[in-house]
């Protein structure tokens, strides 16, 4: 969960959730896992988001090379 900015994956990170990715996972399965994790993040922060006092950053920082949809599809 991060603050949206004009640049992709550049806004301050608020929170994250990790989940296991099996070698046999398909793009559709990964999308489902990511969507479920996203819903859990929103549920965790919903009250603060609605109240308008959600934390706008954390100590988490973006690292590594930014990946594209093409990178994802190539990896699949």
mmCIF file of N, CA, C and O in Angstrom:
data_model
loop_
_atom_site.group_PDB
_atom_site.id
_atom_site.type_symbol
_atom_site.label_atom_id
_atom_site.label_comp_id
_atom_site.label_asym_id
_atom_site.label_seq_id
_atom_site.Cartn_x
_atom_site.Cartn_y
_atom_site.Cartn_z
ATOM 1 N N UNK A 1 0.872 -1.161 0.000
ATOM 2 C CA UNK A 1 0.000 0.000 0.000
ATOM 3 C C UNK A 1 0.908 1.208 0.000
ATOM 4 O O UNK A 1 1.790 1.318 0.847
ATOM 5 N N UNK A 2 0.738 2.083 -0.990
ATOM 6 C CA UNK A 2 1.593 3.258 -1.039
ATOM 7 C C UNK A 2 0.822 4.458 -1.563
ATOM 8 O O UNK A 2 -0.221 4.320 -2.189
ATOM 9 N N UNK A 3 1.341 5.622 -1.268
ATOM 10 C CA UNK A 3 0.761 6.860 -1.764
ATOM 11 C C UNK A 3 1.021 6.933 -3.261
ATOM 12 O O UNK A 3 2.132 6.680 -3.718
ATOM 13 N N UNK A 4 -0.024 7.244 -4.027
ATOM 14 C CA UNK A 4 0.112 7.319 -5.486
ATOM 15 C C UNK A 4 0.780 8.628 -5.883
ATOM 16 O O UNK A 4 0.463 9.681 -5.342
ATOM 17 N N UNK A 5 1.718 8.525 -6.823
ATOM 18 C CA UNK A 5 2.380 9.690 -7.397
ATOM 19 C C UNK A 5 2.354 9.539 -8.911
ATOM 20 O O UNK A 5 1.960 8.491 -9.427
ATOM 21 N N UNK A 6 2.823 10.572 -9.611
ATOM 22 C CA UNK A 6 2.855 10.485 -11.074
ATOM 23 C C UNK A 6 3.769 9.357 -11.550
ATOM 24 O O UNK A 6 3.498 8.706 -12.540
ATOM 25 N N UNK A 7 4.882 9.144 -10.870
ATOM 26 C CA UNK A 7 5.816 8.075 -11.243
ATOM 27 C C UNK A 7 5.330 6.747 -10.678
ATOM 28 O O UNK A 7 4.890 6.672 -9.532
ATOM 29 N N UNK A 8 5.441 5.700 -11.470
ATOM 30 C CA UNK A 8 5.013 4.370 -11.048
ATOM 31 C C UNK A 8 5.880 3.876 -9.887
ATOM 32 O O UNK A 8 7.102 4.005 -9.913
ATOM 33 N N UNK A 9 5.233 3.320 -8.879
ATOM 34 C CA UNK A 9 5.923 2.753 -7.708
ATOM 35 C C UNK A 9 6.973 3.703 -7.147
ATOM 36 O O UNK A 9 8.126 3.331 -6.918
ATOM 37 N N UNK A 10 6.573 4.940 -6.897
ATOM 38 C CA UNK A 10 7.517 5.930 -6.391
ATOM 39 C C UNK A 10 7.023 6.608 -5.116
ATOM 40 O O UNK A 10 7.812 7.183 -4.388
ATOM 41 N N UNK A 11 5.719 6.539 -4.841
ATOM 42 C CA UNK A 11 5.171 7.210 -3.661
ATOM 43 C C UNK A 11 5.591 6.518 -2.375
ATOM 44 O O UNK A 11 5.984 5.348 -2.377
ATOM 45 N N UNK A 12 5.509 7.235 -1.261
ATOM 46 C CA UNK A 12 5.885 6.646 0.027
ATOM 47 C C UNK A 12 5.094 5.369 0.327
ATOM 48 O O UNK A 12 3.885 5.308 0.105
ATOM 49 N N UNK A 13 5.791 4.359 0.817
ATOM 50 C CA UNK A 13 5.170 3.078 1.160
ATOM 51 C C UNK A 13 4.536 3.200 2.543
ATOM 52 O O UNK A 13 5.164 3.660 3.489
ATOM 53 N N UNK A 14 3.275 2.769 2.642
ATOM 54 C CA UNK A 14 2.549 2.787 3.911
ATOM 55 C C UNK A 14 2.649 1.427 4.601
ATOM 56 O O UNK A 14 2.897 1.339 5.792
ATOM 57 N N UNK A 15 2.469 0.341 3.842
ATOM 58 C CA UNK A 15 2.495 -1.006 4.415
ATOM 59 C C UNK A 15 2.657 -2.004 3.267
ATOM 60 O O UNK A 15 2.513 -1.649 2.101
ATOM 61 N N UNK A 16 2.964 -3.242 3.604
ATOM 62 C CA UNK A 16 3.084 -4.289 2.594
ATOM 63 C C UNK A 16 2.672 -5.617 3.181
ATOM 64 O O UNK A 16 2.554 -5.765 4.403
ATOM 65 N N UNK A 17 2.439 -6.573 2.302
ATOM 66 C CA UNK A 17 2.116 -7.930 2.737
ATOM 67 C C UNK A 17 2.825 -8.901 1.804
ATOM 68 O O UNK A 17 2.706 -8.785 0.585
ATOM 69 N N UNK A 18 3.550 -9.819 2.381
ATOM 70 C CA UNK A 18 4.235 -10.852 1.603
ATOM 71 C C UNK A 18 3.352 -12.092 1.533
ATOM 72 O O UNK A 18 2.562 -12.349 2.429
ATOM 73 N N UNK A 19 3.521 -12.846 0.445
ATOM 74 C CA UNK A 19 2.841 -14.128 0.329
ATOM 75 C C UNK A 19 3.731 -15.066 -0.472
ATOM 76 O O UNK A 19 4.531 -14.613 -1.294
ATOM 77 N N UNK A 20 3.610 -16.374 -0.234
ATOM 78 C CA UNK A 20 4.461 -17.325 -0.958
ATOM 79 C C UNK A 20 4.052 -17.428 -2.424
ATOM 80 O O UNK A 20 2.864 -17.359 -2.751
ATOM 81 N N UNK A 21 5.041 -17.553 -3.298
ATOM 82 C CA UNK A 21 4.796 -17.755 -4.726
ATOM 83 C C UNK A 21 5.390 -19.105 -5.098
ATOM 84 O O UNK A 21 6.592 -19.309 -4.973
ATOM 85 N N UNK A 22 4.526 -19.981 -5.531
ATOM 86 C CA UNK A 22 4.967 -21.324 -5.894
ATOM 87 C C UNK A 22 5.564 -21.310 -7.308
ATOM 88 O O UNK A 22 5.107 -20.540 -8.156
ATOM 89 N N UNK A 23 6.578 -22.136 -7.572
ATOM 90 C CA UNK A 23 7.165 -22.183 -8.926
ATOM 91 C C UNK A 23 6.132 -22.491 -10.009
ATOM 92 O O UNK A 23 6.266 -22.068 -11.146
ATOM 93 N N UNK A 24 5.071 -23.192 -9.644
ATOM 94 C CA UNK A 24 4.041 -23.570 -10.617
ATOM 95 C C UNK A 24 2.946 -22.508 -10.768
ATOM 96 O O UNK A 24 2.009 -22.697 -11.544
ATOM 97 N N UNK A 25 3.065 -21.386 -10.065
ATOM 98 C CA UNK A 25 2.032 -20.346 -10.125
ATOM 99 C C UNK A 25 1.887 -19.795 -11.542
ATOM 100 O O UNK A 25 2.870 -19.558 -12.233
ATOM 101 N N UNK A 26 0.655 -19.582 -11.932
ATOM 102 C CA UNK A 26 0.353 -18.974 -13.231
ATOM 103 C C UNK A 26 0.161 -17.467 -13.040
ATOM 104 O O UNK A 26 -0.048 -17.006 -11.905
ATOM 105 N N UNK A 27 0.212 -16.687 -14.115
ATOM 106 C CA UNK A 27 -0.067 -15.252 -13.975
ATOM 107 C C UNK A 27 -1.431 -14.990 -13.327
ATOM 108 O O UNK A 27 -1.563 -14.109 -12.481
ATOM 109 N N UNK A 28 -2.429 -15.792 -13.682
ATOM 110 C CA UNK A 28 -3.761 -15.612 -13.101
ATOM 111 C C UNK A 28 -3.741 -15.892 -11.598
ATOM 112 O O UNK A 28 -4.380 -15.170 -10.816
ATOM 113 N N UNK A 29 -3.018 -16.915 -11.182
ATOM 114 C CA UNK A 29 -2.930 -17.241 -9.757
ATOM 115 C C UNK A 29 -2.196 -16.138 -8.993
ATOM 116 O O UNK A 29 -2.599 -15.767 -7.887
ATOM 117 N N UNK A 30 -1.111 -15.610 -9.578
ATOM 118 C CA UNK A 30 -0.384 -14.516 -8.932
ATOM 119 C C UNK A 30 -1.256 -13.271 -8.809
ATOM 120 O O UNK A 30 -1.230 -12.588 -7.790
ATOM 121 N N UNK A 31 -2.030 -12.983 -9.855
ATOM 122 C CA UNK A 31 -2.934 -11.837 -9.808
ATOM 123 C C UNK A 31 -3.956 -12.008 -8.696
ATOM 124 O O UNK A 31 -4.225 -11.073 -7.941
ATOM 125 N N UNK A 32 -4.495 -13.203 -8.562
ATOM 126 C CA UNK A 32 -5.466 -13.473 -7.498
ATOM 127 C C UNK A 32 -4.820 -13.293 -6.121
ATOM 128 O O UNK A 32 -5.403 -12.654 -5.237
ATOM 129 N N UNK A 33 -3.628 -13.822 -5.930
ATOM 130 C CA UNK A 33 -2.927 -13.666 -4.651
ATOM 131 C C UNK A 33 -2.651 -12.191 -4.357
ATOM 132 O O UNK A 33 -2.817 -11.740 -3.228
ATOM 133 N N UNK A 34 -2.204 -11.464 -5.366
ATOM 134 C CA UNK A 34 -1.901 -10.040 -5.182
ATOM 135 C C UNK A 34 -3.163 -9.249 -4.856
ATOM 136 O O UNK A 34 -3.148 -8.370 -3.984
ATOM 137 N N UNK A 35 -4.260 -9.558 -5.531
ATOM 138 C CA UNK A 35 -5.517 -8.869 -5.247
ATOM 139 C C UNK A 35 -6.002 -9.156 -3.831
ATOM 140 O O UNK A 35 -6.468 -8.252 -3.127
ATOM 141 N N UNK A 36 -5.887 -10.399 -3.395
ATOM 142 C CA UNK A 36 -6.286 -10.762 -2.037
ATOM 143 C C UNK A 36 -5.414 -10.040 -1.009
ATOM 144 O O UNK A 36 -5.911 -9.540 0.000
ATOM 145 N N UNK A 37 -4.110 -9.984 -1.260
ATOM 146 C CA UNK A 37 -3.205 -9.271 -0.350
ATOM 147 C C UNK A 37 -3.551 -7.785 -0.319
ATOM 148 O O UNK A 37 -3.554 -7.155 0.743
ATOM 149 N N UNK A 38 -3.868 -7.219 -1.485
ATOM 150 C CA UNK A 38 -4.260 -5.810 -1.551
ATOM 151 C C UNK A 38 -5.520 -5.534 -0.751
ATOM 152 O O UNK A 38 -5.609 -4.524 -0.038
ATOM 153 N N UNK A 39 -6.486 -6.432 -0.841
ATOM 154 C CA UNK A 39 -7.720 -6.258 -0.063
ATOM 155 C C UNK A 39 -7.444 -6.338 1.440
ATOM 156 O O UNK A 39 -8.038 -5.584 2.224
ATOM 157 N N UNK A 40 -6.544 -7.231 1.836
ATOM 158 C CA UNK A 40 -6.197 -7.314 3.262
ATOM 159 C C UNK A 40 -5.524 -6.024 3.729
ATOM 160 O O UNK A 40 -5.781 -5.530 4.838
ATOM 161 N N UNK A 41 -4.663 -5.448 2.885
ATOM 162 C CA UNK A 41 -4.006 -4.177 3.232
ATOM 163 C C UNK A 41 -5.033 -3.067 3.395
ATOM 164 O O UNK A 41 -4.985 -2.297 4.358
ATOM 165 N N UNK A 42 -5.953 -2.979 2.457
ATOM 166 C CA UNK A 42 -6.987 -1.941 2.547
ATOM 167 C C UNK A 42 -7.832 -2.153 3.795
ATOM 168 O O UNK A 42 -8.136 -1.202 4.516
ATOM 169 N N UNK A 43 -8.201 -3.400 4.075
ATOM 170 C CA UNK A 43 -9.002 -3.687 5.270
ATOM 171 C C UNK A 43 -8.258 -3.269 6.543
ATOM 172 O O UNK A 43 -8.853 -2.703 7.467
ATOM 173 N N UNK A 44 -6.949 -3.530 6.579
ATOM 174 C CA UNK A 44 -6.145 -3.158 7.747
ATOM 175 C C UNK A 44 -6.112 -1.658 7.965
ATOM 176 O O UNK A 44 -6.019 -1.177 9.084
ATOM 177 N N UNK A 45 -6.142 -0.895 6.865
ATOM 178 C CA UNK A 45 -5.978 0.560 6.959
ATOM 179 C C UNK A 45 -7.257 1.338 6.646
ATOM 180 O O UNK A 45 -7.229 2.566 6.625
ATOM 181 N N UNK A 46 -8.372 0.639 6.430
ATOM 182 C CA UNK A 46 -9.613 1.281 5.984
ATOM 183 C C UNK A 46 -10.077 2.397 6.916
ATOM 184 O O UNK A 46 -10.422 3.486 6.449
ATOM 185 N N UNK A 47 -10.096 2.152 8.197
ATOM 186 C CA UNK A 47 -10.600 3.162 9.131
ATOM 187 C C UNK A 47 -9.785 4.446 9.043
ATOM 188 O O UNK A 47 -10.353 5.550 9.005
ATOM 189 N N UNK A 48 -8.466 4.329 8.986
ATOM 190 C CA UNK A 48 -7.616 5.520 8.882
ATOM 191 C C UNK A 48 -7.760 6.198 7.526
ATOM 192 O O UNK A 48 -7.748 7.421 7.434
ATOM 193 N N UNK A 49 -7.915 5.400 6.457
ATOM 194 C CA UNK A 49 -8.091 5.982 5.131
ATOM 195 C C UNK A 49 -9.392 6.772 5.057
ATOM 196 O O UNK A 49 -9.422 7.884 4.536
ATOM 197 N N UNK A 50 -10.475 6.210 5.597
ATOM 198 C CA UNK A 50 -11.773 6.884 5.581
ATOM 199 C C UNK A 50 -11.734 8.148 6.435
ATOM 200 O O UNK A 50 -12.286 9.184 6.057
ATOM 201 N N UNK A 51 -11.056 8.067 7.563
ATOM 202 C CA UNK A 51 -10.968 9.220 8.463
ATOM 203 C C UNK A 51 -10.026 10.298 7.927
ATOM 204 O O UNK A 51 -10.019 11.422 8.425
ATOM 205 N N UNK A 52 -9.228 9.936 6.940
ATOM 206 C CA UNK A 52 -8.309 10.904 6.363
ATOM 207 C C UNK A 52 -7.038 11.089 7.164
ATOM 208 O O UNK A 52 -6.279 12.023 6.924
ATOM 209 N N UNK A 53 -6.787 10.207 8.114
ATOM 210 C CA UNK A 53 -5.558 10.347 8.903
ATOM 211 C C UNK A 53 -4.661 9.115 8.775
ATOM 212 O O UNK A 53 -3.995 8.720 9.706
ATOM 213 N N UNK A 54 -4.664 8.524 7.582
ATOM 214 C CA UNK A 54 -3.785 7.378 7.341
ATOM 215 C C UNK A 54 -2.337 7.844 7.340
ATOM 216 O O UNK A 54 -2.033 8.954 6.915
ATOM 217 N N UNK A 55 -1.427 7.011 7.826
ATOM 218 C CA UNK A 55 -0.017 7.382 7.757
ATOM 219 C C UNK A 55 0.408 7.514 6.296
ATOM 220 O O UNK A 55 0.029 6.699 5.465
ATOM 221 N N UNK A 56 1.147 8.541 5.974
ATOM 222 C CA UNK A 56 1.533 8.760 4.590
ATOM 223 C C UNK A 56 2.878 8.168 4.243
ATOM 224 O O UNK A 56 3.313 8.264 3.110
ATOM 225 N N UNK A 57 3.535 7.584 5.207
ATOM 226 C CA UNK A 57 4.795 6.916 4.901
ATOM 227 C C UNK A 57 5.173 6.013 6.065
ATOM 228 O O UNK A 57 4.541 6.012 7.106
ATOM 229 N N UNK A 58 6.209 5.256 5.847
ATOM 230 C CA UNK A 58 6.762 4.381 6.875
ATOM 231 C C UNK A 58 8.264 4.366 6.674
ATOM 232 O O UNK A 58 8.797 5.124 5.874
ATOM 233 N N UNK A 59 8.923 3.477 7.354
ATOM 234 C CA UNK A 59 10.365 3.355 7.178
ATOM 235 C C UNK A 59 10.701 2.497 5.956
ATOM 236 O O UNK A 59 11.864 2.362 5.603
ATOM 237 N N UNK A 60 9.677 1.924 5.317
ATOM 238 C CA UNK A 60 9.896 1.078 4.137
ATOM 239 C C UNK A 60 10.275 1.940 2.945
ATOM 240 O O UNK A 60 9.781 3.043 2.776
ATOM 241 N N UNK A 61 11.186 1.422 2.109
ATOM 242 C CA UNK A 61 11.642 2.155 0.930
ATOM 243 C C UNK A 61 11.644 1.233 -0.285
ATOM 244 O O UNK A 61 11.866 0.030 -0.165
ATOM 245 N N UNK A 62 11.402 1.803 -1.465
ATOM 246 C CA UNK A 62 11.496 1.057 -2.714
ATOM 247 C C UNK A 62 12.963 0.673 -2.937
ATOM 248 O O UNK A 62 13.846 1.489 -2.710
ATOM 249 N N UNK A 63 13.209 -0.551 -3.372
ATOM 250 C CA UNK A 63 14.570 -0.987 -3.683
ATOM 251 C C UNK A 63 14.568 -1.785 -4.976
ATOM 252 O O UNK A 63 13.542 -2.294 -5.406
ATOM 253 N N UNK A 64 15.728 -1.905 -5.578
ATOM 254 C CA UNK A 64 15.886 -2.735 -6.765
ATOM 255 C C UNK A 64 15.377 -2.070 -8.029
ATOM 256 O O UNK A 64 14.871 -0.958 -8.023
ATOM 257 N N UNK A 65 15.538 -2.792 -9.096
ATOM 258 C CA UNK A 65 15.132 -2.320 -10.415
ATOM 259 C C UNK A 65 13.612 -2.328 -10.525
ATOM 260 O O UNK A 65 12.954 -3.286 -10.119
ATOM 261 N N UNK A 66 13.054 -1.258 -11.090
ATOM 262 C CA UNK A 66 11.619 -1.243 -11.342
ATOM 263 C C UNK A 66 11.330 -2.182 -12.491
ATOM 264 O O UNK A 66 12.044 -2.208 -13.491
ATOM 265 N N UNK A 67 10.301 -2.966 -12.332
ATOM 266 C CA UNK A 67 9.936 -3.966 -13.335
ATOM 267 C C UNK A 67 8.689 -3.522 -14.091
ATOM 268 O O UNK A 67 7.860 -2.803 -13.563
ATOM 269 N N UNK A 68 8.577 -4.014 -15.310
ATOM 270 C CA UNK A 68 7.435 -3.675 -16.160
ATOM 271 C C UNK A 68 6.525 -4.896 -16.316
ATOM 272 O O UNK A 68 6.876 -6.014 -15.935
ATOM 273 N N UNK A 69 5.366 -4.668 -16.910
ATOM 274 C CA UNK A 69 4.467 -5.771 -17.213
ATOM 275 C C UNK A 69 5.181 -6.760 -18.153
ATOM 276 O O UNK A 69 5.022 -7.969 -18.023
ATOM 277 N N UNK A 70 5.975 -6.251 -19.084
ATOM 278 C CA UNK A 70 6.725 -7.110 -19.998
ATOM 279 C C UNK A 70 7.689 -8.006 -19.206
ATOM 280 O O UNK A 70 7.824 -9.197 -19.500
ATOM 281 N N UNK A 71 8.374 -7.452 -18.201
ATOM 282 C CA UNK A 71 9.270 -8.257 -17.360
ATOM 283 C C UNK A 71 8.482 -9.399 -16.712
ATOM 284 O O UNK A 71 8.950 -10.542 -16.660
ATOM 285 N N UNK A 72 7.294 -9.081 -16.210
ATOM 286 C CA UNK A 72 6.446 -10.083 -15.564
ATOM 287 C C UNK A 72 6.074 -11.185 -16.560
ATOM 288 O O UNK A 72 6.224 -12.368 -16.266
ATOM 289 N N UNK A 73 5.618 -10.783 -17.739
ATOM 290 C CA UNK A 73 5.204 -11.760 -18.741
ATOM 291 C C UNK A 73 6.383 -12.600 -19.218
ATOM 292 O O UNK A 73 6.240 -13.817 -19.416
ATOM 293 N N UNK A 74 7.552 -11.984 -19.362
ATOM 294 C CA UNK A 74 8.749 -12.740 -19.743
ATOM 295 C C UNK A 74 9.110 -13.774 -18.682
ATOM 296 O O UNK A 74 9.526 -14.897 -19.006
ATOM 297 N N UNK A 75 8.950 -13.421 -17.419
ATOM 298 C CA UNK A 75 9.272 -14.339 -16.328
ATOM 299 C C UNK A 75 8.296 -15.512 -16.272
ATOM 300 O O UNK A 75 8.643 -16.599 -15.808
ATOM 301 N N UNK A 76 7.087 -15.277 -16.758
ATOM 302 C CA UNK A 76 6.071 -16.346 -16.724
ATOM 303 C C UNK A 76 6.338 -17.371 -17.810
ATOM 304 O O UNK A 76 5.881 -18.455 -17.790
#
